[in-house]
Amino acid sequence: MSTNSTIRLIDKLEQTRSLTREEWTDLIRSRTPETAEYLFKRAEEIRIRHYARDVYIRGLIEFTNYCRNDCFYCGIRKSNARAERYRLTKEQILSCCAHGRELGFRTFVLQGGEDGWYTDERLSDIVSSIRSAFPDCAITLSVGERSRESYQKLYDAGADRYLLRHETYDGLHYRRLHPAPLSAEHRQKCLWNLKEIGYQTGTGFMVGSPFQTAENLADDMIFLKSLDPQMVGIGPFIPHHDTPFAAEEAGTMELTLFMLGLIRLLLPNVLLPSTTALGTIAPDGRERGILAGANVVMPNLSPQEVREKYLLYDNKICTGSEAAESLNDLKKRMESIGYQVTVSRGDSLNIN
Ligand code: 5AD
């Protein structure tokens, strides 16, 4: 496809927020540095229209790396006997929040593997304790697939938001990344349940995961359009040495940035993080993500001694400027590209 037709597709996306599967596929396949530049300019303008030059921060608390699942790509999969497992107590989690609030965080993201130790009762107790201790802060959960009743209980306990990446929309591709009984269908069902309950819901996918095609990414975009989530998290796939995908190639920064720009055009007021995985594959990855249309960063608030154990992929950054303690460094990095870190809950504007 010629540069002109690619640019016409980008304009059509901005104006109509909808492309056919073929158009998405062509647009993704025909990208060039030139068309990417054009896309990022459009994305930046739209992002500034809705969110000015603000960058929202979220304090990420990785509270357990036990997981019942065996996803082929993930370093904390059940079969990885070499992962050193840990769980944080309610007290440890509350002290992470207290520390985070001091630093300026008004959103806490509790993320973990699917760990059966955290029953509805235990997790609801943790959520309601955070809710009463930090009434001005948003609580985001990212603890995988649970029943609708469970999601409802956690919502009633005070959780506001939930992150559950769909990983890939296509059922066949999903099966090549996850063993049975995991399925794309069940994962998507969970997302619809979360939305119906009233969570501000986030989904997303890995870019450049093994076997991924441009058609798969096109389907991901069409799914995003139908789910209409409040947040979308994407990052490059990065191999982990103790997984079946150890020898697979990583996703690229170039394609990840292009997808970020496309998502900003598709869902103009969505919350879009510039993720740790993007910061891991390039030293300036997170700044580049912001310039491509992202507006959120999620520094690590986990206790120092567990950070190196929550390794979803190799070389994950967790002690440098992405750490919550180095907020000043992050602020400077954002200022250097013309953006500012803000202290607020940073709720999504994409709310019906
Ligand atoms: N590379 C990149 N991202 C990964 N995730 C898990 N393993 C990897 C990996 N090897 C992502 C998944 C998950 C999120 C918490 O981390 O998309 O939803």
Short mmCIF file of C-alpha atoms and ligand atoms in Angstrom, two decimals:
data_model
loop_
_atom_site.label_atom_id
_atom_site.label_comp_id
_atom_site.label_asym_id
_atom_site.label_seq_id
_atom_site.Cartn_x
_atom_site.Cartn_y
_atom_site.Cartn_z
CA MET A 1 0.00 0.00 0.00
CA SER A 2 1.24 3.52 -0.78
CA THR A 3 2.06 6.08 1.90
CA ASN A 4 -0.92 8.12 0.76
CA SER A 5 -3.39 5.30 1.20
CA THR A 6 -1.96 4.49 4.65
CA ILE A 7 -2.38 8.12 5.66
CA ARG A 8 -5.94 8.07 4.32
CA LEU A 9 -6.66 5.10 6.60
CA ILE A 10 -5.22 6.95 9.59
CA ASP A 11 -7.47 9.93 8.79
CA LYS A 12 -10.45 7.64 8.38
CA LEU A 13 -9.72 6.05 11.76
CA GLU A 14 -9.54 9.45 13.42
CA GLN A 15 -12.78 10.62 11.84
CA THR A 16 -14.93 7.50 12.09
CA ARG A 17 -13.20 5.50 14.85
CA SER A 18 -13.93 2.39 12.97
CA LEU A 19 -12.14 0.36 10.32
CA THR A 20 -12.90 -3.01 8.76
CA ARG A 21 -10.72 -6.00 9.58
CA GLU A 22 -9.05 -5.67 6.18
CA GLU A 23 -8.36 -1.98 6.69
CA TRP A 24 -6.83 -2.61 10.13
CA THR A 25 -4.66 -5.36 8.70
CA ASP A 26 -3.48 -3.19 5.79
CA LEU A 27 -2.80 -0.25 8.07
CA ILE A 28 -0.71 -2.34 10.48
CA ARG A 29 1.16 -4.13 7.69
CA SER A 30 1.94 -1.09 5.59
CA ARG A 31 3.33 1.10 8.39
CA THR A 32 6.59 2.95 7.72
CA PRO A 33 8.61 5.42 9.83
CA GLU A 34 6.91 8.20 7.87
CA THR A 35 3.34 7.03 8.45
CA ALA A 36 4.18 6.29 12.11
CA GLU A 37 5.32 9.91 12.55
CA TYR A 38 2.04 11.11 11.06
CA LEU A 39 0.07 8.80 13.37
CA PHE A 40 1.95 9.98 16.49
CA LYS A 41 1.24 13.63 15.65
CA ARG A 42 -2.49 12.92 15.36
CA ALA A 43 -2.42 10.81 18.54
CA GLU A 44 -0.58 13.48 20.51
CA GLU A 45 -3.04 16.16 19.48
CA ILE A 46 -6.01 14.01 20.53
CA ARG A 47 -4.38 13.03 23.78
CA ILE A 48 -3.70 16.69 24.64
CA ARG A 49 -7.26 17.68 23.75
CA HIS A 50 -8.60 15.26 26.39
CA TYR A 51 -5.88 14.97 29.00
CA ALA A 52 -3.72 18.06 28.38
CA ARG A 53 -0.06 17.27 29.07
CA ASP A 54 -0.83 15.39 32.27
CA VAL A 55 0.68 12.01 33.00
CA TYR A 56 -1.16 9.98 35.61
CA ILE A 57 0.77 7.72 37.94
CA ARG A 58 -0.36 4.45 39.52
CA GLY A 59 1.46 2.69 42.34
CA LEU A 60 1.87 -0.95 41.37
CA ILE A 61 1.89 -3.43 44.26
CA GLU A 62 2.81 -6.93 43.10
CA PHE A 63 1.44 -8.75 46.10
CA THR A 64 1.79 -12.43 45.12
CA ASN A 65 3.68 -14.34 42.47
CA TYR A 66 1.95 -17.66 43.14
CA CYS A 67 -0.13 -18.62 40.12
CA ARG A 68 -2.37 -21.55 39.28
CA ASN A 69 -2.00 -20.94 35.55
CA ASP A 70 0.69 -22.10 33.18
CA CYS A 71 0.73 -19.47 30.42
CA PHE A 72 3.56 -20.36 28.04
CA TYR A 73 5.02 -16.85 28.03
CA CYS A 74 4.96 -15.93 31.70
CA GLY A 75 7.84 -16.23 34.16
CA ILE A 76 5.59 -16.83 37.17
CA ARG A 77 3.74 -19.74 35.53
CA LYS A 78 2.93 -22.65 37.78
CA SER A 79 5.50 -25.00 36.24
CA ASN A 80 8.41 -22.65 36.76
CA ALA A 81 9.93 -24.36 39.77
CA ARG A 82 12.76 -21.84 39.75
CA ALA A 83 10.53 -18.87 40.56
CA GLU A 84 10.93 -17.95 44.23
CA ARG A 85 7.38 -17.55 45.44
CA TYR A 86 6.15 -14.91 47.88
CA ARG A 87 2.95 -13.43 49.24
CA LEU A 88 2.50 -10.09 50.96
CA THR A 89 0.41 -9.83 54.13
CA LYS A 90 -2.39 -7.33 54.50
CA GLU A 91 -0.11 -5.25 56.74
CA GLN A 92 2.65 -5.20 54.14
CA ILE A 93 0.17 -4.16 51.46
CA LEU A 94 -1.24 -1.39 53.65
CA SER A 95 2.23 -0.09 54.37
CA CYS A 96 3.02 -0.01 50.63
CA CYS A 97 -0.12 2.12 50.19
CA ALA A 98 0.85 4.45 53.04
CA HIS A 99 4.31 4.90 51.55
CA GLY A 100 2.76 5.45 48.11
CA ARG A 101 0.29 8.02 49.34
CA GLU A 102 3.17 9.99 50.89
CA LEU A 103 4.97 9.93 47.55
CA GLY A 104 1.91 11.33 45.73
CA PHE A 105 0.07 8.25 44.48
CA ARG A 106 -3.74 8.34 44.51
CA THR A 107 -4.27 5.01 42.76
CA PHE A 108 -3.02 1.66 43.96
CA VAL A 109 -2.92 -1.29 41.60
CA LEU A 110 -2.91 -4.64 43.38
CA GLN A 111 -1.55 -7.12 40.90
CA GLY A 112 -0.79 -10.79 41.38
CA GLY A 113 -0.84 -14.25 39.91
CA GLU A 114 -4.04 -16.27 40.27
CA ASP A 115 -3.31 -17.31 43.83
CA GLY A 116 -5.98 -19.39 45.59
CA TRP A 117 -4.73 -18.22 49.00
CA TYR A 118 -6.49 -14.90 48.34
CA THR A 119 -10.05 -16.11 48.72
CA ASP A 120 -12.89 -13.64 48.27
CA GLU A 121 -12.95 -13.21 52.00
CA ARG A 122 -9.23 -12.44 52.39
CA LEU A 123 -9.04 -10.20 49.34
CA SER A 124 -12.22 -8.31 50.24
CA ASP A 125 -10.79 -7.70 53.69
CA ILE A 126 -7.62 -6.25 52.16
CA VAL A 127 -9.63 -4.08 49.74
CA SER A 128 -11.97 -2.73 52.42
CA SER A 129 -9.02 -1.97 54.71
CA ILE A 130 -7.38 0.08 51.95
CA ARG A 131 -10.72 1.72 51.18
CA SER A 132 -11.16 2.96 54.76
CA ALA A 133 -7.51 3.90 55.33
CA PHE A 134 -7.18 5.83 52.03
CA PRO A 135 -10.64 7.17 51.16
CA ASP A 136 -9.31 9.57 48.52
CA CYS A 137 -7.47 6.87 46.57
CA ALA A 138 -8.67 4.60 43.78
CA ILE A 139 -8.17 0.85 44.16
CA THR A 140 -7.43 -1.17 41.05
CA LEU A 141 -7.32 -4.97 41.08
CA SER A 142 -5.42 -7.12 38.60
CA VAL A 143 -5.80 -10.66 39.85
CA GLY A 144 -7.01 -12.56 36.82
CA GLU A 145 -10.09 -14.61 36.11
CA ARG A 146 -12.62 -15.03 38.92
CA SER A 147 -16.34 -15.71 39.07
CA ARG A 148 -18.84 -12.94 38.60
CA GLU A 149 -19.87 -13.29 42.26
CA SER A 150 -16.27 -12.85 43.31
CA TYR A 151 -15.85 -9.72 41.18
CA GLN A 152 -19.07 -8.37 42.70
CA LYS A 153 -17.86 -9.00 46.27
CA LEU A 154 -14.57 -7.22 45.60
CA TYR A 155 -16.43 -4.31 44.04
CA ASP A 156 -18.72 -4.10 47.06
CA ALA A 157 -15.63 -4.14 49.29
CA GLY A 158 -14.46 -0.94 47.58
CA ALA A 159 -12.48 -1.80 44.45
CA ASP A 160 -13.02 0.78 41.69
CA ARG A 161 -11.13 -0.59 38.73
CA TYR A 162 -9.99 -3.90 37.30
CA LEU A 163 -7.26 -4.75 34.80
CA LEU A 164 -7.51 -7.98 32.83
CA ARG A 165 -5.72 -8.07 29.51
CA HIS A 166 -7.54 -10.18 26.95
CA GLU A 167 -4.00 -11.08 25.67
CA THR A 168 -5.26 -11.91 22.16
CA TYR A 169 -8.81 -11.95 20.82
CA ASP A 170 -8.47 -14.88 18.45
CA GLY A 171 -9.35 -18.24 20.02
CA LEU A 172 -6.75 -20.23 18.07
CA HIS A 173 -3.94 -17.81 18.80
CA TYR A 174 -5.02 -17.75 22.44
CA ARG A 175 -4.65 -21.54 22.60
CA ARG A 176 -1.11 -21.34 21.29
CA LEU A 177 -0.20 -19.02 24.17
CA HIS A 178 -2.13 -20.75 26.97
CA PRO A 179 -2.74 -24.37 27.92
CA ALA A 180 -6.26 -25.76 28.44
CA PRO A 181 -8.51 -25.05 30.24
CA LEU A 182 -7.74 -21.36 29.58
CA SER A 183 -9.73 -19.90 26.71
CA ALA A 184 -10.18 -16.57 24.97
CA GLU A 185 -13.91 -16.96 25.34
CA HIS A 186 -13.83 -17.26 29.13
CA ARG A 187 -11.38 -14.40 29.45
CA GLN A 188 -13.66 -12.14 27.40
CA LYS A 189 -16.67 -13.24 29.45
CA CYS A 190 -14.83 -12.06 32.58
CA LEU A 191 -14.29 -8.65 30.97
CA TRP A 192 -17.98 -8.25 30.12
CA ASN A 193 -18.87 -9.23 33.71
CA LEU A 194 -16.45 -6.65 35.12
CA LYS A 195 -17.95 -3.93 32.95
CA GLU A 196 -21.50 -4.86 33.85
CA ILE A 197 -20.72 -4.77 37.56
CA GLY A 198 -19.50 -1.21 37.13
CA TYR A 199 -15.73 -1.45 37.35
CA GLN A 200 -13.65 0.97 35.32
CA THR A 201 -12.26 -1.84 33.24
CA GLY A 202 -8.92 -2.21 31.53
CA THR A 203 -7.92 -4.77 28.96
CA GLY A 204 -5.04 -5.14 26.51
CA PHE A 205 -2.64 -7.48 24.77
CA MET A 206 0.98 -8.29 24.17
CA VAL A 207 2.55 -6.98 20.99
CA GLY A 208 4.70 -9.41 19.03
CA SER A 209 3.70 -12.48 21.02
CA PRO A 210 4.67 -15.76 19.32
CA PHE A 211 2.53 -16.64 16.26
CA GLN A 212 0.81 -13.23 16.27
CA THR A 213 -0.26 -11.96 12.83
CA ALA A 214 -1.48 -8.55 11.64
CA GLU A 215 -4.95 -10.14 11.44
CA ASN A 216 -4.73 -11.03 15.14
CA LEU A 217 -3.92 -7.41 15.96
CA ALA A 218 -6.81 -6.28 13.72
CA ASP A 219 -9.15 -8.50 15.75
CA ASP A 220 -7.72 -7.04 18.96
CA MET A 221 -8.58 -3.55 17.75
CA ILE A 222 -12.11 -4.58 16.79
CA PHE A 223 -12.55 -6.17 20.22
CA LEU A 224 -11.34 -2.96 21.92
CA LYS A 225 -13.91 -1.03 19.96
CA SER A 226 -16.75 -3.30 21.07
CA LEU A 227 -15.71 -3.59 24.73
CA ASP A 228 -15.02 0.16 24.92
CA PRO A 229 -12.83 -0.17 28.05
CA GLN A 230 -11.68 2.68 30.28
CA MET A 231 -8.04 1.54 30.12
CA VAL A 232 -5.90 -0.37 27.65
CA GLY A 233 -2.53 -1.84 28.60
CA ILE A 234 -0.23 -3.08 25.87
CA GLY A 235 3.45 -3.93 25.87
CA PRO A 236 5.91 -5.95 23.83
CA PHE A 237 6.20 -9.67 24.50
CA ILE A 238 9.62 -10.33 26.08
CA PRO A 239 10.85 -13.92 26.49
CA HIS A 240 11.56 -15.34 29.94
CA HIS A 241 14.37 -17.89 30.13
CA ASP A 242 12.43 -20.43 32.24
CA THR A 243 9.38 -20.70 29.97
CA PRO A 244 8.53 -22.68 26.82
CA PHE A 245 8.90 -19.40 24.89
CA ALA A 246 12.48 -18.80 26.08
CA ALA A 247 13.84 -18.86 22.54
CA GLU A 248 11.08 -16.81 20.89
CA GLU A 249 11.73 -13.34 19.56
CA ALA A 250 10.65 -10.30 21.54
CA GLY A 251 8.06 -7.85 20.23
CA THR A 252 9.47 -4.56 18.98
CA MET A 253 9.24 -1.06 20.34
CA GLU A 254 8.39 0.14 16.85
CA LEU A 255 5.22 -1.97 16.53
CA THR A 256 4.21 -1.31 20.16
CA LEU A 257 4.40 2.46 19.62
CA PHE A 258 2.41 2.18 16.41
CA MET A 259 -0.33 0.20 18.22
CA LEU A 260 -0.38 2.80 21.04
CA GLY A 261 -0.98 5.53 18.48
CA LEU A 262 -3.78 3.53 16.82
CA ILE A 263 -5.46 2.92 20.19
CA ARG A 264 -5.40 6.65 20.99
CA LEU A 265 -7.21 7.34 17.70
CA LEU A 266 -9.70 4.51 18.23
CA LEU A 267 -10.55 5.39 21.86
CA PRO A 268 -9.63 9.09 22.19
CA ASN A 269 -10.22 9.42 25.93
CA VAL A 270 -8.98 6.05 27.13
CA LEU A 271 -6.31 5.71 29.82
CA LEU A 272 -3.28 4.28 28.11
CA PRO A 273 -0.18 3.28 30.08
CA SER A 274 3.31 3.44 28.75
CA THR A 275 4.22 0.09 30.27
CA THR A 276 7.17 -1.37 32.14
CA ALA A 277 7.73 -3.85 29.30
CA LEU A 278 8.17 -0.93 26.89
CA GLY A 279 10.64 0.65 29.33
CA THR A 280 12.45 -2.69 29.51
CA ILE A 281 13.14 -3.08 25.78
CA ALA A 282 14.50 0.48 25.41
CA PRO A 283 15.90 2.97 27.94
CA ASP A 284 13.64 5.72 26.58
CA GLY A 285 10.72 3.36 25.94
CA ARG A 286 8.30 4.96 28.35
CA GLU A 287 8.96 8.50 27.09
CA ARG A 288 8.46 7.29 23.53
CA GLY A 289 5.19 5.67 24.62
CA ILE A 290 3.91 8.97 25.99
CA LEU A 291 4.85 10.71 22.74
CA ALA A 292 2.93 8.05 20.79
CA GLY A 293 -0.29 8.74 22.74
CA ALA A 294 0.02 7.09 26.18
CA ASN A 295 -0.90 9.05 29.32
CA VAL A 296 -0.23 6.79 32.33
CA VAL A 297 2.84 5.29 33.99
CA MET A 298 2.81 2.67 36.72
CA PRO A 299 5.88 2.85 38.97
CA ASN A 300 6.65 -0.10 41.20
CA LEU A 301 5.57 0.27 44.84
CA SER A 302 6.24 -3.33 45.90
CA PRO A 303 8.62 -3.86 48.83
CA GLN A 304 12.23 -3.83 47.58
CA GLU A 305 12.92 -7.42 48.66
CA VAL A 306 10.19 -8.95 46.47
CA ARG A 307 10.62 -6.86 43.33
CA GLU A 308 13.18 -9.11 41.75
CA LYS A 309 10.89 -12.09 42.26
CA TYR A 310 7.95 -10.77 40.24
CA LEU A 311 9.61 -11.53 36.95
CA LEU A 312 7.11 -12.02 34.16
CA TYR A 313 9.90 -11.66 31.58
CA ASP A 314 13.69 -11.28 31.49
CA ASN A 315 15.47 -8.06 32.50
CA LYS A 316 12.30 -6.46 33.86
CA ILE A 317 13.20 -3.02 35.15
CA CYS A 318 12.30 -2.52 38.81
CA THR A 319 15.03 -0.67 40.64
CA GLY A 320 15.78 2.38 38.50
CA SER A 321 13.61 5.34 37.60
CA GLU A 322 10.55 3.11 37.22
CA ALA A 323 10.61 2.53 41.00
CA ALA A 324 8.19 4.65 42.99
CA GLU A 325 11.05 6.08 45.10
CA SER A 326 12.52 7.60 41.97
CA LEU A 327 9.46 9.66 41.22
CA ASN A 328 11.63 12.75 40.86
CA ASP A 329 13.56 11.09 38.10
CA LEU A 330 10.31 10.10 36.39
CA LYS A 331 9.01 13.67 36.76
CA LYS A 332 12.16 15.02 35.14
CA ARG A 333 11.95 12.53 32.30
CA MET A 334 8.35 13.57 31.62
CA GLU A 335 9.22 17.27 31.83
CA SER A 336 12.05 16.74 29.38
CA ILE A 337 9.47 15.73 26.75
CA GLY A 338 6.99 18.49 27.70
CA TYR A 339 4.68 16.54 30.03
CA GLN A 340 3.95 16.69 33.77
CA VAL A 341 3.25 14.02 36.36
CA THR A 342 0.04 14.84 38.27
CA VAL A 343 -1.15 13.91 41.74
CA SER A 344 -4.77 12.80 41.32
CA ARG A 345 -6.89 9.67 41.05
CA GLY A 346 -6.86 10.21 37.29
CA ASP A 347 -10.22 8.64 36.52
CA SER A 348 -10.95 7.73 32.94
CA LEU A 349 -12.90 10.20 30.85
CA ASN A 350 -14.22 7.24 28.85
CA ILE A 351 -17.25 6.70 31.05
CA ASN A 352 -20.74 6.39 29.64
N1 5AD B 1 6.33 -10.51 28.11
C1 5AD B 1 5.54 -9.41 28.12
N2 5AD B 1 4.44 -9.30 28.86
C2 5AD B 1 4.11 -10.35 29.63
N3 5AD B 1 3.07 -10.53 30.46
C3 5AD B 1 3.20 -11.76 31.02
N4 5AD B 1 4.30 -12.37 30.58
C4 5AD B 1 4.89 -11.51 29.70
C5 5AD B 1 6.04 -11.58 28.88
N5 5AD B 1 6.83 -12.66 28.86
C6 5AD B 1 1.98 -9.57 30.56
C7 5AD B 1 0.63 -10.22 30.25
C8 5AD B 1 -0.15 -10.04 31.54
C9 5AD B 1 0.54 -8.86 32.19
C10 5AD B 1 0.37 -8.75 33.66
O1 5AD B 1 1.90 -9.07 31.87
O2 5AD B 1 0.00 -9.52 29.18
O3 5AD B 1 -1.51 -9.77 31.35
#
